[in-house]
Structure formats: structure tokens, C-alpha cells
Amino acid sequence: MSSSLAITSTIRKVAFTTTDPAEIEQICAEELTVPLRLIGCPDGYYFSLSHTDAGRFSIDVVTTAGVSAEVRAADRAEPPASVLFVTGERGLLTYEAKAAGIREQVGPGESVCIVWDTRGSRVDWTGDEPRARGVRIDLGLLRDVAAATTGVRDLVFTGTRPVSQAAERHWQETVDHVARTLAGGSGGPVSPLVVGESARFLAAVALCTFPNSTMEAVRVGADAPRDLPITAETVRDAISFIEEHADQDLTAGDIAAAAGVTPRAIQLAFRRHLDTTPMAYLRRVRLARVHEELELAGPRDGVTVTAVASKWGFSGSSRFTSYYREAYGEPPSQTLAS
């Protein structure tokens, strides 16, 4: 087996290639937390994995020579701690959980949501060097984002296929963007703030893409009463917390807890009093910190826009530049050069 390992900041990257069936099962169990038992590999055993673990989510690219395997039920007795989203790139992937009445076939360009069935399931992968990308998101993270944006805490995925083709494309583009971000194109480590923002971004897009219990809540919530007893003092407490902790990986839940209210309540409070959201306000504060550092940088300090932006949680250069220009009327490079 050939392998490589790299740990940068809060990201762990590993790559494996093997033709040993025992090693394939070991890799799947240890790196993907999927306890497989191989039951067939007609074209010979081959397995290649590129695994990027960012803590509360991971992105994997798997290539095989065609394989059939069972997911052992005995090792999945507890409820799953994560949700897997798979996009086919080559070949045909068939996932079947008979006890749950689920059978999905995933071809190139198709995405599905898989919540592993604790009673066991089967995977069959056929075609010419089948390949797929998997995104595993911590269920706790998905619940946190759902609670912050919709007030729903009992999150349940009610379907496996995206709600529309447009949503499916947006999901795949988001995964591509986050994968590029974690690759760290600037040459330096990806900051913890960028990793945290990427995790919440993925979770939010997943909740908008795959059918789940928050979607009905959003429709019902549109008609909910707006005169909740949230005071301006609550918002001031939240603002103080944001400004004091903007260099930390904050969530809407953290901000709400500091203000002594629920995530949904702090969302409504910011909408009412500031016509924005807590996370948008946090972005504004971080933009101000970037602006300040760029203004203070001297020509011999070796400061770069990319490094400062990453430090404050901004990853996509075009999106960051758009935010910055809108706030300060010029691109960040001009601020640095002046």
C-alpha cells in the first residue's frame, strides 16, 4: 500500500492506494468510518482514496476497480453521527438498505444524501474505474446551522435527491469551492476561521439542497409573528461579543448564547434592529479588521492581501474582493499599496 499524510493547521490530508482487500476494509473503517466487508471485486482489487478531514466535515475522492461490499450492521448499532453526500464522477454506484426500503443509483453528475442505516446496507460499484466524491458533515453541525437559521432542532433528512437540478449544481459548485479552499492555493496554512466558515457554508447549502425538516419550517416561519420581545440591549450584548471575539471561529449559536437568547431569536433581533444577520455583522467587523491591517502595513512588511484575508476568515478571493470594494470603495490591493 502506498500512502501519504499531511497535517496543516486544522486540516488532515491523507492519500492511500492499495490492491489488498484487507487494507481496503481497514481504510474504509478507519478513515471513512464505514465498516465494509468486501464480497466481490470482479476486475481485481484496487482502491484509491484522497481524504481531507477538516474536523466537522471531510471531503473524499474514491476510485476503485469496481467493488461490491456490505456495510456491517453490528458496528453501526448507534445512531449515525454524520450525513454523507455522494456525487458520482465515473461509473454507477448502487446503495441499498433493504430494511429501510432504500435503493439509490448514482451516476456521473448525480448527487444523493445517505444517512447510513444501522441495520446494514450494501454498496455495488460498477463501470470503468468508478470514481465518486463524498462529503461527510457532522450531524451536530447540520443541527446547529438548522437551529440558527430556522429554529428547527430536530433535523431529519426526508429525501435523498436534491430538490432541483439548480440546487444540485449549486451543491456541487460549493463542494468544488470548499475543496479548492482547503487545498490552500496561497501556499500557507488555511486558517481555522476559514475552515469554520467553510464548514457552516457546506452545511447551509446541504440544508437548502436535500429535502429535510427545516424546509417546511421555513415556509411556516414566513408567517410567524414578528413582534418578539427582543430588546436593543440584547443586540448590543451580541455586538459587543462579536467585536471582542471576531478573531475566533464564532457561530450564530455562540453569539446567541452570549446574548442570552436562542439562535432563532438573535437572527430576528438583528433583522429587526440592524436589518442584517449576526453572521453578516461578524463579516463586517472582520472586513474592518482586514482594512485596518492593510492600511497600517508598510511596503517592506511583506504583508499580502491573501494572508490578511485568510487570517480573518475570507477564502474566495473574488467574493472577498467584492465585499471589500462594497464596504470601502476600492479593492484591497489598492488599500495595501496606498
Tab-separated table of C-alpha atoms in Angstrom:
chain	number	residue	atom	x	y	z
A	1	MET	CA	0.000	0.000	0.000
A	2	SER	CA	1.233	3.474	-0.825
A	3	SER	CA	0.173	6.331	1.406
A	4	SER	CA	0.875	9.946	2.285
A	5	LEU	CA	-0.060	12.152	5.212
A	6	ALA	CA	-0.106	15.930	5.649
A	7	ILE	CA	-1.446	17.920	8.582
A	8	THR	CA	-1.790	21.659	8.031
A	9	SER	CA	-3.443	23.893	10.611
A	10	THR	CA	-6.738	22.157	11.457
A	11	ILE	CA	-6.781	20.064	8.260
A	12	ARG	CA	-5.596	16.483	7.940
A	13	LYS	CA	-4.980	15.119	4.446
A	14	VAL	CA	-4.207	11.505	3.648
A	15	ALA	CA	-3.970	9.524	0.441
A	16	PHE	CA	-3.991	5.737	0.048
A	17	THR	CA	-3.664	3.370	-2.884
A	18	THR	CA	-3.881	-0.382	-2.360
A	19	THR	CA	-4.784	-3.672	-4.027
A	20	ASP	CA	-5.032	-5.608	-0.748
A	21	PRO	CA	-8.671	-6.370	0.242
A	22	ALA	CA	-7.831	-6.380	3.958
A	23	GLU	CA	-6.275	-2.924	3.638
A	24	ILE	CA	-9.307	-1.656	1.724
A	25	GLU	CA	-11.566	-2.715	4.594
A	26	GLN	CA	-9.190	-1.173	7.127
A	27	ILE	CA	-9.002	2.154	5.281
A	28	CYS	CA	-12.778	2.369	4.959
A	29	ALA	CA	-13.256	1.633	8.649
A	30	GLU	CA	-10.544	3.956	9.980
A	31	GLU	CA	-10.633	6.902	7.585
A	32	LEU	CA	-14.237	6.845	6.343
A	33	THR	CA	-15.845	5.274	9.455
A	34	VAL	CA	-17.609	2.833	7.121
A	35	PRO	CA	-17.063	-0.787	8.278
A	36	LEU	CA	-17.183	-2.645	4.970
A	37	ARG	CA	-16.985	-6.358	4.257
A	38	LEU	CA	-15.901	-6.914	0.651
A	39	ILE	CA	-17.965	-9.559	-1.116
A	40	GLY	CA	-16.834	-9.168	-4.708
A	41	CYS	CA	-14.372	-7.417	-6.962
A	42	PRO	CA	-14.601	-8.949	-10.468
A	43	ASP	CA	-11.916	-6.769	-12.043
A	44	GLY	CA	-9.380	-7.293	-9.261
A	45	TYR	CA	-8.924	-5.369	-6.035
A	46	TYR	CA	-7.954	-1.730	-6.432
A	47	PHE	CA	-8.790	1.173	-4.156
A	48	SER	CA	-7.563	4.759	-4.123
A	49	LEU	CA	-8.626	7.371	-1.561
A	50	SER	CA	-7.874	11.069	-1.202
A	51	HIS	CA	-9.198	12.060	2.233
A	52	THR	CA	-9.329	15.629	3.561
A	53	ASP	CA	-10.524	15.849	7.159
A	54	ALA	CA	-11.415	19.318	8.414
A	55	GLY	CA	-12.881	18.293	11.751
A	56	ARG	CA	-16.641	18.713	11.470
A	57	PHE	CA	-16.621	17.748	7.799
A	58	SER	CA	-14.495	15.835	5.340
A	59	ILE	CA	-14.179	15.583	1.572
A	60	ASP	CA	-13.134	12.321	-0.057
A	61	VAL	CA	-12.434	11.200	-3.607
A	62	VAL	CA	-12.620	7.409	-4.034
A	63	THR	CA	-11.602	5.425	-7.109
A	64	THR	CA	-11.976	1.652	-7.401
A	65	ALA	CA	-11.840	-1.104	-9.993
A	66	GLY	CA	-15.462	-1.982	-9.307
A	67	VAL	CA	-16.480	-3.455	-5.978
A	68	SER	CA	-19.362	-4.985	-4.031
A	69	ALA	CA	-19.449	-4.679	-0.258
A	70	GLU	CA	-21.718	-4.896	2.743
A	71	VAL	CA	-21.797	-2.274	5.491
A	72	ARG	CA	-21.781	-4.353	8.647
A	73	ALA	CA	-24.831	-3.694	10.798
A	74	ALA	CA	-23.293	-4.774	14.095
A	75	ASP	CA	-20.797	-1.909	14.002
A	76	ARG	CA	-23.476	0.690	13.271
A	77	ALA	CA	-25.783	-0.004	16.238
A	78	GLU	CA	-25.691	3.596	17.461
A	79	PRO	CA	-27.372	6.426	15.502
A	80	PRO	CA	-25.078	7.854	12.797
A	81	ALA	CA	-23.094	10.914	13.848
A	82	SER	CA	-22.798	12.318	10.339
A	83	VAL	CA	-24.546	12.534	6.995
A	84	LEU	CA	-22.854	11.514	3.743
A	85	PHE	CA	-23.456	13.323	0.455
A	86	VAL	CA	-22.149	11.495	-2.618
A	87	THR	CA	-21.623	12.789	-6.160
A	88	GLY	CA	-20.818	10.321	-8.919
A	89	GLU	CA	-17.969	11.134	-11.297
A	90	ARG	CA	-17.465	7.825	-13.171
A	91	GLY	CA	-19.310	4.530	-13.216
A	92	LEU	CA	-22.530	3.612	-11.420
A	93	LEU	CA	-22.843	3.443	-7.627
A	94	THR	CA	-25.771	1.486	-6.165
A	95	TYR	CA	-26.618	1.851	-2.470
A	96	GLU	CA	-29.265	-0.424	-0.979
A	97	ALA	CA	-30.631	-0.590	2.567
A	98	LYS	CA	-33.361	-3.224	2.347
A	99	ALA	CA	-34.614	-2.825	5.904
A	100	ALA	CA	-35.244	0.868	5.272
A	101	GLY	CA	-36.649	0.328	1.783
A	102	ILE	CA	-33.930	2.456	0.201
A	103	ARG	CA	-32.239	1.805	-3.144
A	104	GLU	CA	-30.321	4.557	-4.899
A	105	GLN	CA	-28.268	4.505	-8.086
A	106	VAL	CA	-25.816	7.345	-8.582
A	107	GLY	CA	-24.334	8.066	-11.991
A	108	PRO	CA	-21.879	10.740	-13.152
A	109	GLY	CA	-23.014	14.253	-12.187
A	110	GLU	CA	-25.689	12.983	-9.777
A	111	SER	CA	-25.729	13.728	-6.042
A	112	VAL	CA	-27.532	11.930	-3.221
A	113	CYS	CA	-27.819	12.174	0.541
A	114	ILE	CA	-27.106	8.991	2.500
A	115	VAL	CA	-27.858	8.506	6.185
A	116	TRP	CA	-26.383	5.079	6.934
A	117	ASP	CA	-28.970	2.560	8.063
A	118	THR	CA	-27.934	0.925	11.345
A	119	ARG	CA	-29.431	-2.397	10.221
A	120	GLY	CA	-26.897	-2.838	7.447
A	121	SER	CA	-26.701	-1.985	3.755
A	122	ARG	CA	-24.920	-2.910	0.548
A	123	VAL	CA	-22.832	-0.960	-1.964
A	124	ASP	CA	-22.174	-2.038	-5.560
A	125	TRP	CA	-19.884	-0.013	-7.783
A	126	THR	CA	-19.594	-0.853	-11.469
A	127	GLY	CA	-18.069	0.653	-14.587
A	128	ASP	CA	-14.637	1.633	-15.877
A	129	GLU	CA	-12.604	2.744	-12.841
A	130	PRO	CA	-15.623	4.099	-10.931
A	131	ARG	CA	-14.987	7.312	-9.027
A	132	ALA	CA	-17.071	9.443	-6.705
A	133	ARG	CA	-16.685	12.351	-4.323
A	134	GLY	CA	-18.128	12.114	-0.844
A	135	VAL	CA	-18.768	14.903	1.633
A	136	ARG	CA	-19.372	13.858	5.209
A	137	ILE	CA	-20.852	16.529	7.514
A	138	ASP	CA	-21.172	16.181	11.265
A	139	LEU	CA	-24.847	15.852	12.196
A	140	GLY	CA	-24.309	18.183	15.126
A	141	LEU	CA	-23.064	20.892	12.770
A	142	LEU	CA	-26.073	20.452	10.496
A	143	ARG	CA	-28.364	20.726	13.527
A	144	ASP	CA	-26.569	23.856	14.755
A	145	VAL	CA	-26.942	25.579	11.385
A	146	ALA	CA	-30.574	24.461	11.096
A	147	ALA	CA	-31.392	25.790	14.563
A	148	ALA	CA	-29.661	29.102	13.891
A	149	THR	CA	-31.373	29.730	10.577
A	150	THR	CA	-34.816	28.173	11.031
A	151	GLY	CA	-35.262	27.375	14.709
A	152	VAL	CA	-35.616	23.647	13.924
A	153	ARG	CA	-33.597	21.464	16.296
A	154	ASP	CA	-34.987	18.048	15.382
A	155	LEU	CA	-33.338	17.814	11.960
A	156	VAL	CA	-34.397	14.911	9.744
A	157	PHE	CA	-33.447	14.382	6.096
A	158	THR	CA	-36.662	13.323	4.397
A	159	GLY	CA	-35.345	12.556	0.907
A	160	THR	CA	-32.156	11.530	-0.850
A	161	ARG	CA	-32.247	13.545	-4.075
A	162	PRO	CA	-31.719	17.312	-4.466
A	163	VAL	CA	-34.863	19.444	-4.604
A	164	SER	CA	-33.969	20.682	-8.122
A	165	GLN	CA	-31.277	20.481	-10.770
A	166	ALA	CA	-30.262	24.067	-9.974
A	167	ALA	CA	-29.847	23.148	-6.305
A	168	GLU	CA	-27.803	20.098	-7.289
A	169	ARG	CA	-25.460	22.233	-9.429
A	170	HIS	CA	-25.102	24.766	-6.626
A	171	TRP	CA	-24.215	21.992	-4.172
A	172	GLN	CA	-21.553	20.571	-6.484
A	173	GLU	CA	-20.096	24.027	-7.146
A	174	THR	CA	-19.996	24.660	-3.403
A	175	VAL	CA	-18.123	21.412	-2.783
A	176	ASP	CA	-15.648	22.330	-5.541
A	177	HIS	CA	-15.121	25.762	-3.962
A	178	VAL	CA	-14.560	24.361	-0.468
A	179	ALA	CA	-12.189	21.678	-1.790
A	180	ARG	CA	-10.101	24.386	-3.500
A	181	THR	CA	-10.143	26.427	-0.301
A	182	LEU	CA	-8.848	23.520	1.776
A	183	ALA	CA	-6.120	22.910	-0.794
A	184	GLY	CA	-4.612	26.232	0.301
A	185	GLY	CA	-3.682	27.800	-3.006
A	186	SER	CA	-1.796	30.665	-1.309
A	187	GLY	CA	0.918	28.288	-0.142
A	188	GLY	CA	0.283	28.907	3.561
A	189	PRO	CA	-1.905	27.031	6.034
A	190	VAL	CA	-5.656	27.535	5.864
A	191	SER	CA	-6.730	29.485	8.936
A	192	PRO	CA	-9.140	27.986	11.498
A	193	LEU	CA	-11.596	30.802	10.721
A	194	VAL	CA	-11.668	29.804	7.046
A	195	VAL	CA	-12.184	26.149	7.987
A	196	GLY	CA	-15.071	27.083	10.288
A	197	GLU	CA	-16.723	29.289	7.692
A	198	SER	CA	-16.318	26.552	5.084
A	199	ALA	CA	-17.970	24.019	7.393
A	200	ARG	CA	-21.010	26.208	8.015
A	201	PHE	CA	-21.220	27.153	4.339
A	202	LEU	CA	-21.312	23.477	3.320
A	203	ALA	CA	-23.917	22.683	5.976
A	204	ALA	CA	-26.140	25.592	4.948
A	205	VAL	CA	-26.046	24.633	1.259
A	206	ALA	CA	-26.733	20.985	2.112
A	207	LEU	CA	-29.846	22.060	4.045
A	208	CYS	CA	-31.039	24.025	1.010
A	209	THR	CA	-30.286	21.194	-1.428
A	210	PHE	CA	-31.509	17.923	0.075
A	211	PRO	CA	-35.071	17.523	1.437
A	212	ASN	CA	-35.219	17.901	5.211
A	213	SER	CA	-37.465	19.023	8.037
A	214	THR	CA	-36.208	22.627	8.001
A	215	MET	CA	-37.758	23.333	4.592
A	216	GLU	CA	-41.315	23.089	5.887
A	217	ALA	CA	-40.316	25.153	8.917
A	218	VAL	CA	-39.048	27.946	6.668
A	219	ARG	CA	-42.390	28.054	4.842
A	220	VAL	CA	-44.326	28.084	8.114
A	221	GLY	CA	-41.977	30.612	9.677
A	222	ALA	CA	-42.606	33.124	6.918
A	223	ASP	CA	-45.985	33.805	8.515
A	224	ALA	CA	-44.746	33.786	12.121
A	225	PRO	CA	-45.363	36.877	14.291
A	226	ARG	CA	-42.550	39.412	14.200
A	227	ASP	CA	-43.171	41.291	17.452
A	228	LEU	CA	-40.969	39.103	19.681
A	229	PRO	CA	-39.775	40.712	22.931
A	230	ILE	CA	-36.142	41.162	21.887
A	231	THR	CA	-34.668	44.436	23.099
A	232	ALA	CA	-31.954	46.657	21.672
A	233	GLU	CA	-29.873	45.758	24.723
A	234	THR	CA	-29.832	42.141	23.550
A	235	VAL	CA	-28.433	43.250	20.212
A	236	ARG	CA	-25.843	45.464	21.933
A	237	ASP	CA	-24.672	42.492	24.022
A	238	ALA	CA	-24.343	40.417	20.860
A	239	ILE	CA	-22.436	43.187	19.072
A	240	SER	CA	-20.001	43.555	21.972
A	241	PHE	CA	-19.377	39.827	21.954
A	242	ILE	CA	-18.771	39.812	18.193
A	243	GLU	CA	-16.326	42.705	18.330
A	244	GLU	CA	-14.393	41.191	21.232
A	245	HIS	CA	-14.188	37.703	19.700
A	246	ALA	CA	-14.080	38.363	15.949
A	247	ASP	CA	-10.749	36.544	15.721
A	248	GLN	CA	-12.383	33.303	16.908
A	249	ASP	CA	-14.420	30.742	14.982
A	250	LEU	CA	-17.856	32.037	16.029
A	251	THR	CA	-21.229	30.561	15.142
A	252	ALA	CA	-24.675	32.104	15.371
A	253	GLY	CA	-25.215	29.810	18.348
A	254	ASP	CA	-22.189	31.292	20.135
A	255	ILE	CA	-23.477	34.818	19.558
A	256	ALA	CA	-26.963	33.911	20.742
A	257	ALA	CA	-25.616	32.265	23.899
A	258	ALA	CA	-23.565	35.372	24.727
A	259	ALA	CA	-26.732	37.484	24.413
A	260	GLY	CA	-28.795	35.012	26.453
A	261	VAL	CA	-31.300	34.135	23.720
A	262	THR	CA	-31.896	31.362	21.168
A	263	PRO	CA	-30.188	31.316	17.750
A	264	ARG	CA	-33.521	31.974	16.036
A	265	ALA	CA	-34.238	34.915	18.357
A	266	ILE	CA	-30.878	36.572	17.686
A	267	GLN	CA	-31.463	36.226	13.944
A	268	LEU	CA	-34.815	38.018	14.264
A	269	ALA	CA	-33.338	40.644	16.588
A	270	PHE	CA	-30.572	41.588	14.168
A	271	ARG	CA	-33.084	41.687	11.320
A	272	ARG	CA	-35.360	43.998	13.269
A	273	HIS	CA	-32.804	46.389	14.760
A	274	LEU	CA	-29.976	46.356	12.180
A	275	ASP	CA	-31.566	44.902	9.023
A	276	THR	CA	-28.834	42.266	8.842
A	277	THR	CA	-27.897	38.916	10.389
A	278	PRO	CA	-25.395	38.132	13.167
A	279	MET	CA	-23.036	36.398	10.742
A	280	ALA	CA	-23.251	39.260	8.247
A	281	TYR	CA	-22.410	41.677	11.054
A	282	LEU	CA	-19.462	39.468	12.031
A	283	ARG	CA	-18.263	39.607	8.428
A	284	ARG	CA	-18.492	43.408	8.527
A	285	VAL	CA	-16.349	43.518	11.676
A	286	ARG	CA	-13.770	41.176	10.166
A	287	LEU	CA	-13.663	43.261	6.984
A	288	ALA	CA	-12.905	46.278	9.152
A	289	ARG	CA	-10.019	44.400	10.783
A	290	VAL	CA	-8.651	43.484	7.348
A	291	HIS	CA	-8.980	47.114	6.229
A	292	GLU	CA	-7.121	48.311	9.313
A	293	GLU	CA	-4.248	45.852	8.861
A	294	LEU	CA	-3.872	46.715	5.175
A	295	GLU	CA	-3.844	50.431	5.932
A	296	LEU	CA	-1.152	50.020	8.606
A	297	ALA	CA	1.075	47.730	6.526
A	298	GLY	CA	4.309	49.198	5.258
A	299	PRO	CA	5.874	48.459	1.855
A	300	ARG	CA	8.656	46.375	3.475
A	301	ASP	CA	6.449	44.428	5.900
A	302	GLY	CA	5.817	41.554	3.496
A	303	VAL	CA	2.069	41.757	4.083
A	304	THR	CA	-0.184	40.268	1.393
A	305	VAL	CA	-3.898	40.674	0.855
A	306	THR	CA	-4.359	36.899	0.704
A	307	ALA	CA	-2.658	36.303	4.049
A	308	VAL	CA	-4.585	39.017	5.867
A	309	ALA	CA	-7.893	37.954	4.336
A	310	SER	CA	-7.312	34.311	5.308
A	311	LYS	CA	-6.380	35.332	8.849
A	312	TRP	CA	-9.827	36.938	9.217
A	313	GLY	CA	-11.760	34.073	7.663
A	314	PHE	CA	-12.079	35.067	3.985
A	315	SER	CA	-11.193	32.377	1.463
A	316	GLY	CA	-12.625	33.072	-2.006
A	317	SER	CA	-10.625	35.970	-3.438
A	318	SER	CA	-13.317	37.235	-5.830
A	319	ARG	CA	-16.055	37.145	-3.195
A	320	PHE	CA	-13.812	38.771	-0.584
A	321	THR	CA	-12.782	41.497	-3.041
A	322	SER	CA	-16.457	42.164	-3.815
A	323	TYR	CA	-17.299	42.504	-0.108
A	324	TYR	CA	-14.288	44.751	0.437
A	325	ARG	CA	-14.955	47.020	-2.537
A	326	GLU	CA	-18.592	47.405	-1.495
A	327	ALA	CA	-17.533	48.432	2.030
A	328	TYR	CA	-14.563	50.666	1.214
A	329	GLY	CA	-14.974	51.747	-2.412
A	330	GLU	CA	-11.705	50.254	-3.588
A	331	PRO	CA	-10.076	46.822	-3.962
A	332	PRO	CA	-7.958	45.616	-1.032
A	333	SER	CA	-4.825	45.680	-3.172
A	334	GLN	CA	-5.242	49.448	-3.576
A	335	THR	CA	-5.548	49.934	0.179
A	336	LEU	CA	-2.340	47.937	0.708
A	337	ALA	CA	-0.478	49.891	-1.960
A	338	SER	CA	-1.508	53.337	-0.711
